[in-house]
Amino acid sequence: MKLLRYGPPGQEKPGLLDANGQIRDLSGTVPDITGAAISPEGLAKLAALDPTSLPLVGGDQRLGSPVTGLKNFVCIGLNYADHAAETGAAIPKEPIIFMKSLGALQGPNDQVEIPKNSVKTDWEVELAVIIGTRAKYVSEADAMNHVAGYAVCNDVSEREFQIERGGTWDKGKGHDTFGPLGPWLVTKDEVPDPQNLSMFCDIDGKRFQDGSTRTMIFGVAKLVSYVSHFITLHPGDVITTGTPPGVGMGQKPPVFLKAGQTMRLGIEGLGEQQQVTVAAE
């Protein structure tokens, strides 16, 4: 299934994408796409529905984040061997964990703000893992039982704030609009191997990132297990899993975003998103 949320910001309704690529309304079945809706029981209930029996949603609809009500927006840094190489960083011995503000979460095609005083805003296409059942101290062997599905995420980053301003990475990662997620949550039954997905990111039509989840240092099962030993994961929580090479910081010379540019990014089987950059007010 491909689950989504559509409508104006703050007024999104739950929906699913049918076999013809049309949105079907789920408001009569679930109040929203929350942790409860993507629990094993919730997904079984939705999977039993006949999509053609659901109301068809017409018109050009804005998409919101495909999940809401999460407690944790967890991110993994330097998790692709080829990306670590382009930044000159050593291969991490353990996953690097940082957090995005929940305020960074937004729809896949909403505008992305360039923060005030920013000179190094960057892009990162990432595979996001969405948790379906509470995970605390779970083993790697059991980790995938806690995954509901996957989505595309753009881990937008301000590199000066992240690297040059002291302290942790979080201040360069948590600005409003820095976490576009979607267009939809694809349930894990439709993604047989999350470690073999092609992914890309274009800036103004130029291909910068052209990678694959095959080059992850730590795979999805390892990450879910590892994070669960430090942060209890709740249904609806999101883990973004790192980015392949081709970020702006890794270009020679580096290239960073300015207002008025267009980012288009996607992952095989998970859809695409597109954002226009604007100056923060």
PDB file of N, CA and C in Angstrom, residues 126-130 149-153 181 238-241 267 270:
ATOM      1  N   GLU A 126      17.374  10.813   0.974  1.00  0.00           N
ATOM      2  CA  GLU A 126      17.554   9.742   1.958  1.00  0.00           C
ATOM      3  C   GLU A 126      16.355   8.797   1.988  1.00  0.00           C
ATOM      4  N   LEU A 127      16.649   7.537   2.265  1.00  0.00           N
ATOM      5  CA  LEU A 127      15.616   6.557   2.562  1.00  0.00           C
ATOM      6  C   LEU A 127      15.174   6.739   4.002  1.00  0.00           C
ATOM      7  N   ALA A 128      13.882   6.989   4.203  1.00  0.00           N
ATOM      8  CA  ALA A 128      13.332   7.101   5.550  1.00  0.00           C
ATOM      9  C   ALA A 128      12.625   5.811   5.925  1.00  0.00           C
ATOM     10  N   VAL A 129      12.890   5.344   7.116  1.00  0.00           N
ATOM     11  CA  VAL A 129      12.236   4.159   7.679  1.00  0.00           C
ATOM     12  C   VAL A 129      11.174   4.635   8.658  1.00  0.00           C
ATOM     13  N   ILE A 130       9.964   4.115   8.536  1.00  0.00           N
ATOM     14  CA  ILE A 130       8.873   4.538   9.405  1.00  0.00           C
ATOM     15  C   ILE A 130       8.472   3.373  10.300  1.00  0.00           C
ATOM     16  N   GLY A 149       7.045   0.790   7.102  1.00  0.00           N
ATOM     17  CA  GLY A 149       7.273   1.083   5.701  1.00  0.00           C
ATOM     18  C   GLY A 149       8.378   2.099   5.494  1.00  0.00           C
ATOM     19  N   TYR A 150       8.403   2.673   4.295  1.00  0.00           N
ATOM     20  CA  TYR A 150       9.493   3.543   3.884  1.00  0.00           C
ATOM     21  C   TYR A 150       8.949   4.765   3.150  1.00  0.00           C
ATOM     22  N   ALA A 151       9.769   5.805   3.088  1.00  0.00           N
ATOM     23  CA  ALA A 151       9.421   7.012   2.344  1.00  0.00           C
ATOM     24  C   ALA A 151      10.692   7.711   1.899  1.00  0.00           C
ATOM     25  N   VAL A 152      10.540   8.640   0.987  1.00  0.00           N
ATOM     26  CA  VAL A 152      11.632   9.513   0.568  1.00  0.00           C
ATOM     27  C   VAL A 152      11.727  10.668   1.559  1.00  0.00           C
ATOM     28  N   CYS A 153      12.946  11.062   1.903  1.00  0.00           N
ATOM     29  CA  CYS A 153      13.165  12.233   2.740  1.00  0.00           C
ATOM     30  C   CYS A 153      14.292  13.075   2.144  1.00  0.00           C
ATOM     31  N   LEU A 181       9.004  14.995   3.643  1.00  0.00           N
ATOM     32  CA  LEU A 181       8.827  13.543   3.719  1.00  0.00           C
ATOM     33  C   LEU A 181       7.679  13.142   2.803  1.00  0.00           C
ATOM     34  N   VAL A 238      10.251   8.317  12.643  1.00  0.00           N
ATOM     35  CA  VAL A 238      10.975   8.278  11.371  1.00  0.00           C
ATOM     36  C   VAL A 238      12.473   8.199  11.640  1.00  0.00           C
ATOM     37  N   ILE A 239      13.151   7.314  10.905  1.00  0.00           N
ATOM     38  CA  ILE A 239      14.615   7.267  10.898  1.00  0.00           C
ATOM     39  C   ILE A 239      15.067   7.503   9.461  1.00  0.00           C
ATOM     40  N   THR A 240      15.784   8.593   9.212  1.00  0.00           N
ATOM     41  CA  THR A 240      16.403   8.775   7.901  1.00  0.00           C
ATOM     42  C   THR A 240      17.804   8.179   7.956  1.00  0.00           C
ATOM     43  N   THR A 241      18.217   7.537   6.876  1.00  0.00           N
ATOM     44  CA  THR A 241      19.309   6.574   6.966  1.00  0.00           C
ATOM     45  C   THR A 241      20.604   6.986   6.286  1.00  0.00           C
ATOM     46  N   ILE A 267      13.339   7.986  -4.906  1.00  0.00           N
ATOM     47  CA  ILE A 267      13.917   6.667  -4.625  1.00  0.00           C
ATOM     48  C   ILE A 267      13.062   5.622  -5.334  1.00  0.00           C
ATOM     49  N   LEU A 270       9.476   4.389  -4.391  1.00  0.00           N
ATOM     50  CA  LEU A 270       8.938   5.193  -3.291  1.00  0.00           C
ATOM     51  C   LEU A 270       8.420   6.553  -3.744  1.00  0.00           C
TER      52      LEU A 270
END
